[in-house]
C-alpha positions as MATLAB code, in Angstrom:
seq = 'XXXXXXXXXXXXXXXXXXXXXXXXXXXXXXXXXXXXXXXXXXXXXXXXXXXXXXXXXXXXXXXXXXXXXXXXXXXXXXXXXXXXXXXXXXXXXXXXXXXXXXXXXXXXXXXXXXXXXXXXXXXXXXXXXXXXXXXXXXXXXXXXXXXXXXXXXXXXXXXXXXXXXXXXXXXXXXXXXXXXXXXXXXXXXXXXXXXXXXXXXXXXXXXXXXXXXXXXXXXXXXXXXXXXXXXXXXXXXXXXXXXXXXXXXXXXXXXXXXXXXXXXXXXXXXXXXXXXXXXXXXXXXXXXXXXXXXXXXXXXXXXXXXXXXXXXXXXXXXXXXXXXXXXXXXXXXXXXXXXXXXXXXXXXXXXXXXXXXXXXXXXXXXXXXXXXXXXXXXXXXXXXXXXXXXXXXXXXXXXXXXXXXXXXXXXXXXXXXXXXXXXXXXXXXXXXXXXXXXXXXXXXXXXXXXXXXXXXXXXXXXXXXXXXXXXXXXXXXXXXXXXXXXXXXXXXXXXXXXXXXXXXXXXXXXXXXXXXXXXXXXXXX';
ca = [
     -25.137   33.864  -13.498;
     -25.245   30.335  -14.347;
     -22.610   30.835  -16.913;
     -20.204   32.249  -14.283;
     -20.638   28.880  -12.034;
     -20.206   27.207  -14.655;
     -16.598   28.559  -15.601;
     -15.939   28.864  -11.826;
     -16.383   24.943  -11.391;
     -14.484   24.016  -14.556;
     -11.694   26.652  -13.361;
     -11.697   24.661  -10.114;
     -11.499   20.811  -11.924;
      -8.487   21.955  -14.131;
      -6.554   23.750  -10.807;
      -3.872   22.585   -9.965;
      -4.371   19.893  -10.999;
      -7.000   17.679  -12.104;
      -6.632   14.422   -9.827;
      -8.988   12.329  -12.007;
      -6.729   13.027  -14.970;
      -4.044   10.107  -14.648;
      -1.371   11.575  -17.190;
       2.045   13.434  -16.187;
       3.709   15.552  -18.643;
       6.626   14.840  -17.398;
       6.094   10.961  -17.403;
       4.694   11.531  -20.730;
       8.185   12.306  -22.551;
       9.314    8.702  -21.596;
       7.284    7.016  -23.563;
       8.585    9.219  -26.527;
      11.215    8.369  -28.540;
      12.801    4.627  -28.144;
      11.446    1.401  -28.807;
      12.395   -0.690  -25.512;
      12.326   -4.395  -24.812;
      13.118   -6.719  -21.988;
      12.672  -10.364  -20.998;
       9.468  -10.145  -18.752;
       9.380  -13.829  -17.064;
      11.774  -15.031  -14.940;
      15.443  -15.733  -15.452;
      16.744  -19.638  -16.113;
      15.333  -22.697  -17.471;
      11.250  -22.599  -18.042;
       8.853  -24.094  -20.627;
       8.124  -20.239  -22.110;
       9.611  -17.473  -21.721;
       7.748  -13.831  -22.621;
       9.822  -11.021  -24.070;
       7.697   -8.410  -24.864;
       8.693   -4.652  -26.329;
       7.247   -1.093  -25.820;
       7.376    1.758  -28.542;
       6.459    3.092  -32.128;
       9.315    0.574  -33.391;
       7.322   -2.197  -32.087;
       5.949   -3.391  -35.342;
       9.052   -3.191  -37.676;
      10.767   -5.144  -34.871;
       7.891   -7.798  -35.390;
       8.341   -7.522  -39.062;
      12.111   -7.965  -39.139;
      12.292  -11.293  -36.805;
       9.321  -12.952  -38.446;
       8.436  -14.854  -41.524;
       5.785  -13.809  -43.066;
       6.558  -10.378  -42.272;
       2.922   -8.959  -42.120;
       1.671   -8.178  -38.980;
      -0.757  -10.669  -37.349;
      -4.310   -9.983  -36.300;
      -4.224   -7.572  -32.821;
      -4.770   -9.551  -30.084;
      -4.538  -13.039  -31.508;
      -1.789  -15.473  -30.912;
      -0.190  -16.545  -34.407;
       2.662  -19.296  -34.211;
       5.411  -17.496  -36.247;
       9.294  -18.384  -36.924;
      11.004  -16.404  -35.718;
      14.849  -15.251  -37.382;
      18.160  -12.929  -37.266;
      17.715   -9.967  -38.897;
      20.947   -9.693  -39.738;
      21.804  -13.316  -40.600;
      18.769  -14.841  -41.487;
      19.376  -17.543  -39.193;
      16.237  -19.213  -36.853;
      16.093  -18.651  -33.860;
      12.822  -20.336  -32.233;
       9.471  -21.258  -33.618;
       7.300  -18.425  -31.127;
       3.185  -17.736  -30.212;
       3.352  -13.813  -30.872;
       0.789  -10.683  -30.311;
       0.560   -7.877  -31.494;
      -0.759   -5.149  -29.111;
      -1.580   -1.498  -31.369;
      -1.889    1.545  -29.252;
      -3.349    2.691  -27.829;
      -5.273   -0.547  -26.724;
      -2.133   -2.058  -24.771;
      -0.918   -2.495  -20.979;
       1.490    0.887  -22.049;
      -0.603    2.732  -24.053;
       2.096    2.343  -26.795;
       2.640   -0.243  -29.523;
       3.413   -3.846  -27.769;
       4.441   -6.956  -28.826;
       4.735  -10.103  -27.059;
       7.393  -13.095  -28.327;
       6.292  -16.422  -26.154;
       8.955  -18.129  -27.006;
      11.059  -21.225  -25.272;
      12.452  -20.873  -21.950;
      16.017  -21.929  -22.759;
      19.180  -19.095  -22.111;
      20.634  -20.094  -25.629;
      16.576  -18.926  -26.739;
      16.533  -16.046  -25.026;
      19.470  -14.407  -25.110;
      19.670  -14.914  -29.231;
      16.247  -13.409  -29.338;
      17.248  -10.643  -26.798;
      20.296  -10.084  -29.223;
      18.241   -9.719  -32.184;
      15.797   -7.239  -31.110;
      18.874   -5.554  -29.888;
      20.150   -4.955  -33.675;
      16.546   -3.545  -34.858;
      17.359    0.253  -34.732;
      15.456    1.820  -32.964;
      15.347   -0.621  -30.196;
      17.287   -1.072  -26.858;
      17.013   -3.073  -23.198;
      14.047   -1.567  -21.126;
      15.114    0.014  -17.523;
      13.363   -1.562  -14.632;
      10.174   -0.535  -14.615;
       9.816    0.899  -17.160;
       6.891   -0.705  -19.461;
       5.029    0.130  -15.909;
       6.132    3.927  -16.108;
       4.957    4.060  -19.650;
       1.634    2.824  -19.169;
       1.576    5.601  -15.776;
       2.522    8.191  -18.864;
       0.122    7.251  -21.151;
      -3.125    6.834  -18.303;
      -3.200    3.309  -18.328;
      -2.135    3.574  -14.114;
      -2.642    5.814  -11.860;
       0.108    6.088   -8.956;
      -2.002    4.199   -6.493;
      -2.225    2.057   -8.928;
       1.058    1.893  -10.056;
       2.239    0.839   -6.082;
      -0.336   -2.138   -6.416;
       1.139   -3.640   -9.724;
       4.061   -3.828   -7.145;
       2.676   -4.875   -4.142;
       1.449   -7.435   -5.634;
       4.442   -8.390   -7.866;
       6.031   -9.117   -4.250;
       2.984  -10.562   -2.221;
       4.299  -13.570   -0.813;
       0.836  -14.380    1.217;
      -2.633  -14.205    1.056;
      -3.296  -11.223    2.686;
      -1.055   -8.969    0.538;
      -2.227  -10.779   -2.648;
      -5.966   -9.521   -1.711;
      -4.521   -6.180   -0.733;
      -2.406   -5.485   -3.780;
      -5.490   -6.624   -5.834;
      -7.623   -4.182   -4.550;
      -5.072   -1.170   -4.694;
      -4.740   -2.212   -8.287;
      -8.184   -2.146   -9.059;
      -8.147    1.619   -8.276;
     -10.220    1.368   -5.522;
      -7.582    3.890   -2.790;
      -7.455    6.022   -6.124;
     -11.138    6.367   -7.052;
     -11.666    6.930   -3.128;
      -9.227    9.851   -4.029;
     -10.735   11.499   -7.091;
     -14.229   11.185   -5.034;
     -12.402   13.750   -2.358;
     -11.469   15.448   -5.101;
     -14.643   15.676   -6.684;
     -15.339   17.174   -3.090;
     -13.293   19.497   -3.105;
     -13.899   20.760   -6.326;
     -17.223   21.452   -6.351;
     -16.332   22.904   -2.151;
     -13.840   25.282   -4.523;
     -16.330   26.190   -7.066;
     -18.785   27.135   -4.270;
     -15.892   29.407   -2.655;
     -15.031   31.366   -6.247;
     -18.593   31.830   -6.865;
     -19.085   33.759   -3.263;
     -15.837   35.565   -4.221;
     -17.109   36.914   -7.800;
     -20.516   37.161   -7.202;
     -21.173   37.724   -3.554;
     -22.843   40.680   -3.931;
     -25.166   39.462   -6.992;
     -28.667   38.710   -5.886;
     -29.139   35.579   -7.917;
     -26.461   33.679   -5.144;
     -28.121   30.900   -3.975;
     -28.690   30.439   -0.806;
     -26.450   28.684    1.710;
     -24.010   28.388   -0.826;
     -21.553   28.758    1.722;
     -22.186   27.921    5.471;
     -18.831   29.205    7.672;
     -19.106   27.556   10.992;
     -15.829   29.009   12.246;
     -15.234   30.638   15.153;
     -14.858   33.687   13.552;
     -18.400   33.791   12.709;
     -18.218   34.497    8.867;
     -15.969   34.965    6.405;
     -14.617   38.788    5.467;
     -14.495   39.287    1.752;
     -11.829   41.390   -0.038;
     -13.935   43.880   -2.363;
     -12.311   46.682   -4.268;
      -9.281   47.162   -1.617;
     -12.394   47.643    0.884;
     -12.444   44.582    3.979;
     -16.183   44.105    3.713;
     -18.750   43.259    6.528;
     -18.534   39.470    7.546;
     -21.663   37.597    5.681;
     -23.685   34.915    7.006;
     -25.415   32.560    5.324;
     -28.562   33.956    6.895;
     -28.428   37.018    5.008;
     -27.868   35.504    1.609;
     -30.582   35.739   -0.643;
     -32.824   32.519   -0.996;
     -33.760   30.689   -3.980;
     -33.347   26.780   -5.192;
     -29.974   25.568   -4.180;
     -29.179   22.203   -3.156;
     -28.907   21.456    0.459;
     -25.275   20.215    0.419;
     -23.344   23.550    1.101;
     -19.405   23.873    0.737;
     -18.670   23.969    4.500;
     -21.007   20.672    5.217;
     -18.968   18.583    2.532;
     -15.756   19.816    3.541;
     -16.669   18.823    7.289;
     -17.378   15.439    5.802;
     -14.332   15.049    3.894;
     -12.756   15.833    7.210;
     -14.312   12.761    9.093;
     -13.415   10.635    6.176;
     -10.223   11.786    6.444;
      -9.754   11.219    9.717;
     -11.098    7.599    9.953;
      -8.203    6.557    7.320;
      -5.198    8.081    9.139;
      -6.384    6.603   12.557;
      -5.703    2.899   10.987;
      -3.235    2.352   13.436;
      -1.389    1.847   10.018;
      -2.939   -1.567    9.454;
      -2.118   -1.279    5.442;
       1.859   -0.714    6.091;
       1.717   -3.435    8.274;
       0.286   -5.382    5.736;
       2.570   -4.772    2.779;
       5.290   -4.976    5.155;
       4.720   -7.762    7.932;
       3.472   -7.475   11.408;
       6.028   -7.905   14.301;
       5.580  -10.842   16.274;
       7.615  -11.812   19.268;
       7.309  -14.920   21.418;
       8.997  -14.258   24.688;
       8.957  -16.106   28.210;
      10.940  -17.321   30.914;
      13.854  -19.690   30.354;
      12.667  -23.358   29.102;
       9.600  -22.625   27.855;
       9.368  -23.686   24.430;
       9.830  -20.077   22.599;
      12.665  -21.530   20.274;
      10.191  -25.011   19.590;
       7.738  -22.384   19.162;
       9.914  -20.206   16.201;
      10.677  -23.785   14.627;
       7.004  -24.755   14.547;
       5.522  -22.061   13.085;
       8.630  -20.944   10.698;
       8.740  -25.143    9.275;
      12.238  -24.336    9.721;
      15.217  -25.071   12.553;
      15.744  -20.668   12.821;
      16.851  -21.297   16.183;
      18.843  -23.757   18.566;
      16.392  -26.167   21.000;
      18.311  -27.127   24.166;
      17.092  -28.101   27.901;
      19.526  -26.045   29.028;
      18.348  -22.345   29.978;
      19.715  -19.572   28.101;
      20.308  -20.848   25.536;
      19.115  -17.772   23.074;
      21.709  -14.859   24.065;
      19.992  -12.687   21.097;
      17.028  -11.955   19.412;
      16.539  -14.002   16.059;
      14.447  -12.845   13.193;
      13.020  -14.919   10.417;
      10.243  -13.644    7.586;
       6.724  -16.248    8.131;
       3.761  -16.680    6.523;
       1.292  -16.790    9.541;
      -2.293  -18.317    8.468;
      -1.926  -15.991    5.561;
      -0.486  -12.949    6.948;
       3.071  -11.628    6.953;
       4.843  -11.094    9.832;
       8.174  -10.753   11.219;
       8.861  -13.646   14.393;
      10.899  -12.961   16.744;
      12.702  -15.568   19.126;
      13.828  -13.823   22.183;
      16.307  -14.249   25.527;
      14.442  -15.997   28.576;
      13.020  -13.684   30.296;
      15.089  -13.993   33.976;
      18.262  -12.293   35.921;
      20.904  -13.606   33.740;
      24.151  -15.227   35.748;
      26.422  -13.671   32.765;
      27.203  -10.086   31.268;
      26.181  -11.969   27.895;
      22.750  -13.099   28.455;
      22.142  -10.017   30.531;
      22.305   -8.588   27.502;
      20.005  -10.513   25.561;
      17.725  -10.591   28.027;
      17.654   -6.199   27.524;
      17.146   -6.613   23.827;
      14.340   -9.180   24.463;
      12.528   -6.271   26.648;
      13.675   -3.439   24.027;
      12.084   -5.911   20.934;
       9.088   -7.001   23.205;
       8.267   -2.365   23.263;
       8.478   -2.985   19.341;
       6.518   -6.011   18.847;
       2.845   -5.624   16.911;
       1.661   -9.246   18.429;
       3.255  -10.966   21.613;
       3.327  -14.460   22.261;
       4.045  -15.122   25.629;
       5.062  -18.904   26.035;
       5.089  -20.376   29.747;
       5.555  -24.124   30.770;
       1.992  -25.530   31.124;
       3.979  -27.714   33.638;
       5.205  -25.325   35.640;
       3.103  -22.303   35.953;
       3.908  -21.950   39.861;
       7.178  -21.682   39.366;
       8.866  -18.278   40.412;
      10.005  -17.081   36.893;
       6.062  -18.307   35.544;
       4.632  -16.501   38.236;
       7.233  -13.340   37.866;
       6.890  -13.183   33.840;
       2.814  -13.667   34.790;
       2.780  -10.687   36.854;
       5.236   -8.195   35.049;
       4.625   -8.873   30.972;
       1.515  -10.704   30.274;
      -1.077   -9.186   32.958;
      -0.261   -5.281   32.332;
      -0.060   -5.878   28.306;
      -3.405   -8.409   28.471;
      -4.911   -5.391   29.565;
      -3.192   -3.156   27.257;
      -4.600   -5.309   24.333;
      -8.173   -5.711   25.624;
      -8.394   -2.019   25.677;
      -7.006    0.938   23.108;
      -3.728   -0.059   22.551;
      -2.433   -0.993   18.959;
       0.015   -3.859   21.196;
      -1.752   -6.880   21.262;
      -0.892  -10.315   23.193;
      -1.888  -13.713   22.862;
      -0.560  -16.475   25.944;
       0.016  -20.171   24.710;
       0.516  -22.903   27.286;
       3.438  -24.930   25.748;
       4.147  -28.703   26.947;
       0.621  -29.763   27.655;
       1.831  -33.320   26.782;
       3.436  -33.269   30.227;
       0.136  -32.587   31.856;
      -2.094  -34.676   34.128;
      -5.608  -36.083   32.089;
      -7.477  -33.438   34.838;
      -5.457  -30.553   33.432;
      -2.664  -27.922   34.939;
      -2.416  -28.312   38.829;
      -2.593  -25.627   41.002;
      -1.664  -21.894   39.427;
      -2.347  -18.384   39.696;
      -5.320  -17.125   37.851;
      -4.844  -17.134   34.553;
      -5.908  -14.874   31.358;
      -7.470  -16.322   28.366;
      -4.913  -18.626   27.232;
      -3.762  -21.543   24.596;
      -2.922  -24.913   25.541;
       0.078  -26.433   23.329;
       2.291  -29.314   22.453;
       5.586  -28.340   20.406;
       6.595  -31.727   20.886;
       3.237  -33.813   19.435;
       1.821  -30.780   17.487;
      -1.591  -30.980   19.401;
      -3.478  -27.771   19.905;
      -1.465  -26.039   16.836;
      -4.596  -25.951   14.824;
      -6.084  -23.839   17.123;
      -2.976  -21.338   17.197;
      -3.064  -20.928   14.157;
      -6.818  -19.834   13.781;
      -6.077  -17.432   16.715;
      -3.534  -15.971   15.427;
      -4.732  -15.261   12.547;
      -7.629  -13.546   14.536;
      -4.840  -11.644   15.971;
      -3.296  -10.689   12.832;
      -6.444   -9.001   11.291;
      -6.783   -6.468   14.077;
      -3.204   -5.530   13.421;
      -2.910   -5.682   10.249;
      -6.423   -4.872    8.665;
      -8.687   -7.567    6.653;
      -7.943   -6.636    2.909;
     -11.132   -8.448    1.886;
     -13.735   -5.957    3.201;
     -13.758   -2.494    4.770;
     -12.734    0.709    2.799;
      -9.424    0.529    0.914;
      -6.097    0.676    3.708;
      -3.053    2.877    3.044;
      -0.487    0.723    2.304;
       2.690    3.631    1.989;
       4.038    6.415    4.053;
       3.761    8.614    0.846;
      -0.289    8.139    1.041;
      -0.112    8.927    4.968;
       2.259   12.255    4.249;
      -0.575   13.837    1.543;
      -3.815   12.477    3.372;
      -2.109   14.447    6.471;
      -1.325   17.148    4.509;
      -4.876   17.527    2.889;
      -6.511   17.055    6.432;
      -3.761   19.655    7.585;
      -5.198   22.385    4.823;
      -8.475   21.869    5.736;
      -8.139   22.642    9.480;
      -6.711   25.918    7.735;
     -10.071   26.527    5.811;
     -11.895   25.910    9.168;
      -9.894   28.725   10.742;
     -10.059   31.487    7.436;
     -11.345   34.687    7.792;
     -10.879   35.934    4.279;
     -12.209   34.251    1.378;
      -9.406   34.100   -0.578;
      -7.203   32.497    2.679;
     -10.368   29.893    2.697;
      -9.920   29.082   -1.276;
      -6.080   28.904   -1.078;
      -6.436   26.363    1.599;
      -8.992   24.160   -0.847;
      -6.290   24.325   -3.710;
      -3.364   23.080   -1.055;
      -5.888   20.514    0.052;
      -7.075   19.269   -3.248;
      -2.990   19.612   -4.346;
      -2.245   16.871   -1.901;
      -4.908   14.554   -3.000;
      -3.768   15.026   -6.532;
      -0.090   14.234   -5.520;
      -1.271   10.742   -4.039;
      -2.620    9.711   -7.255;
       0.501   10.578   -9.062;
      -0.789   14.062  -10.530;
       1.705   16.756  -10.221;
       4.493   13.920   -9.079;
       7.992   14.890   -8.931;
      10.583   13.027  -10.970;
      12.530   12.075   -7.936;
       9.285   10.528   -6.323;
       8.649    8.687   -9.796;
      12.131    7.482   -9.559;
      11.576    6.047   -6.270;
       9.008    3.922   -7.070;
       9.360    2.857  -10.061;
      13.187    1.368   -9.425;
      11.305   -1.352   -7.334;
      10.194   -2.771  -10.575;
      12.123   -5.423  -12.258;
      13.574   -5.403  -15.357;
      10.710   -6.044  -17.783;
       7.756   -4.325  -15.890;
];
């Protein structure tokens, strides 16, 4: 009996895949063959410059540009001259490592030329390794897509190297880090593990549901079915409750409890209101208000940059205008919008309509009024019809969120604003003198964090559509489990479920969803 569950589970680990496994056949016949290299640091003038190469020809490429020609120590810097193969002539004087397989970033045979950052440098030592047969240019990507081949990466993994390639603030740096440190994929082969062992638990019922040594409660079908049927010999047999399985040591976790966990857990990560897409992309942030409230001085200030025109005279935004930020750490998109009001032309009437149709888009809205003139008809109008019903919005469920800033307080009286309808919590401002921006800043920034997620604690976010589409379709399969009658419709849905887990990781990936991410990559990663 114990022999059976034992083949059961390790039947269950290797099908259909094993997630934990982080090799692709497919992906493994790239790093066959060819001996690539590629300048890995940036292009133009810089003190070094790293050009690095992939492949069994890695070593007699070392050996034909060097002098001596032995190989140095692995891992250890050596300063080396390095030459022409064909001519003989110098090239550079160069730090270079030698990286054996399979104790390297690809798995393969590396070495690394530091050599100086000058184009005539570069490109005669690109040229050079270029004549070694054997050799030629790397593809974007593709050192990464090697070391995905050979285990070094898992997929998750892989789309961290990335995201963090192109972080460009704090946040995403601390995301990216994390997603490269495996934690979204080790989160992944745990629900694996889950399901595996859920799996094994299934087979064994199947093969040996009528042997008395079953443990008890190895399966506990909460459906509403009441039971699971079991296909036996052509013959639909009785359903079977766990109460009338035999009893005898078994731990108390049974298949159906886990599963129902797994579930949950599930669950909790798809209702992120996508906070890790958000992240790796940028919130959307739109400042809108009436006419002459400061929204353009607003876009300059926090931007550092003139993105839009600053004039007394109203209307002077017709359309929306989008610039990238870096907002107390987090990425967003900002938005400078129309003035809010019933515009006297066809033209502005029709910025004012796409400042509406962004402000139904927007993540974060900043709604700017004059702290100078909050009794004013448009104050009181954009008051009553944008920032009370979305204040309450954001307080509440909604995934909308909306912060009000009180621009021009330099024009205010020392007692404060003078008489105004109630207001919201609100922000008081100066675009002009810069006062109160301080405090902006560490709101927003509050702000930002509920939309986008704080990458420093909490369980790993999912950063990609792709990790979305599986989780979904895992969760999916499992609500088919739930609703099985038959044993065998119960273990099918495991093996779909535990298929889409394995796909996020990169097990079982198709070469056109390889290809997809891995031509983000530049040339030399």
């Amino acid at each position: 009996m114990r022999w059976g569950l034992w083949t059961l589970a390790a039947r269950a680990a290797r099908g259909p895949c094993s997630l934990c496994t982080r090799q692709s056949s497919a992906a493994q016949a790239l790093g066959s063959g060819a001996t690539i290299f590629a300048l890995s640091s940036g292009q133009g003038r810089c003190g070094i410059a790293v050009i690095r190469t992939s492949g069994p020809s890695s070593s007699h490429a070392l050996r034909s540009l060097t002098a001596p020609r032995d190989l140095p120590p692995a891992r250890s810097a050596r300063l080396r001259l390095l030459s022409d193969p064909r001519s003989g002539e110098p090239l550079d004087r160069a730090l270079v490592l030698w990286f054996p397989g399979p104790h390297s970033f690809t798995g393969e045979d590396c070495v690394e030329l530091h050599v100086h950052g000058g184009p005539a440098v570069v490109s005669g030592v690109l040229q050079a390794l270029g004549s070694v047969p054997g050799l030629r240019p790397a593809e974007a990507g593709e050192f990464t897509r090697r070391a995905f081949a050979h285990g070094k990466l898992n997929l998750t993994e892989v789309e961290g190297l990335a995201d963090l390639i192109h972080a460009e603030t704090e946040a995403q740096r601390r995301q990216a880090l994390r997603q490269l440190d495996g934690e979204l994929g080790q989160l992944c082969c745990d629900w694996a593990e889950t399901l595996t062992k859920a799996l094994a638990h299934v087979e064994a019922y199947i093969d040996f549901g009528e042997d008395d040594n079953l443990e008890e409660g190895v399966l506990e079908q909460g459906g509403s079915a009441g039971g699971w049927k079991v296909q036996t010999g052509g013959i639909l047999a009785p359903k079977v409750s766990s109460d009338s399985l035999p009893s005898a040591c078994l731990p108390p976790h049974t298949a159906d409890s886990k599963v129902r966990a797994l579930e949950v857990a599930l669950d909790t990560h798809l209702r992120d209101a996508r906070r890790g897409q958000r992240l790796r992309s940028g919130a959307h942030v739109v400042v809108t208000g009436p006419p002459n409230a400061g929204k353009s001085s607003l876009v300059n200030l926090l931007s550092r940059k003139p993105v839009s025109i600053v004039s007394p005279e109203p209307g002077t935004t017709r359309d929306v205008l989008e610039t990238p930020v870096d907002l107390a750490g987090f990425p967003a998109l900002l938005s400078d919008t129309a003035g809010l009001r019933d515009g006297v032309g066809p033209v502005e009437q029709e910025g004012v309509r796409r400042a509406r149709e962004r402000l139904e888009q927007a993540d974060l809205i900043v709604a700017v009024l004059d702290a100078s003139d909050l009794a004013s008809p448009s104050s009181r109008n954009f008051l009553d019809t944008v920032v009370v019903p979305r204040g309450g919005q954001s307080s509440g469920g909604s995934t909308q969120r909306l912060l009000l800033v009180l621009n021009k307080s330099d024009l205010l009286p020392p007692q404060g604003p003078g008489p105004c309808p109630a207001l919201p919590p609100h922000l008081l401002l100066s675009c002009l003198t810069g006062e109160g921006l301080d405090g902006l800043l560490e709101t927003l920034k509050t702000e930002l964090a509920a939309v986008c997620g704080d990458p420093s604690t909490g369980p790993p976010l999912l950063t990609r559509a792709r990790h979305r589409h599986h989780l979904q379709g895992c969760l999916d399969a499992l609500s088919h489990y739930k609703g099985a009658e038959d044993l065998a419709l119960a273990a099918e849905a495991l093996r779909v479920a535990r298929r889409h887990l394995a796909h996020l990781a990169g097990g079982g990936g198709t070469e056109e969803i390889l290809d997809v991410i891995f031509r983000d990559f530049c040339v030399g990663k």
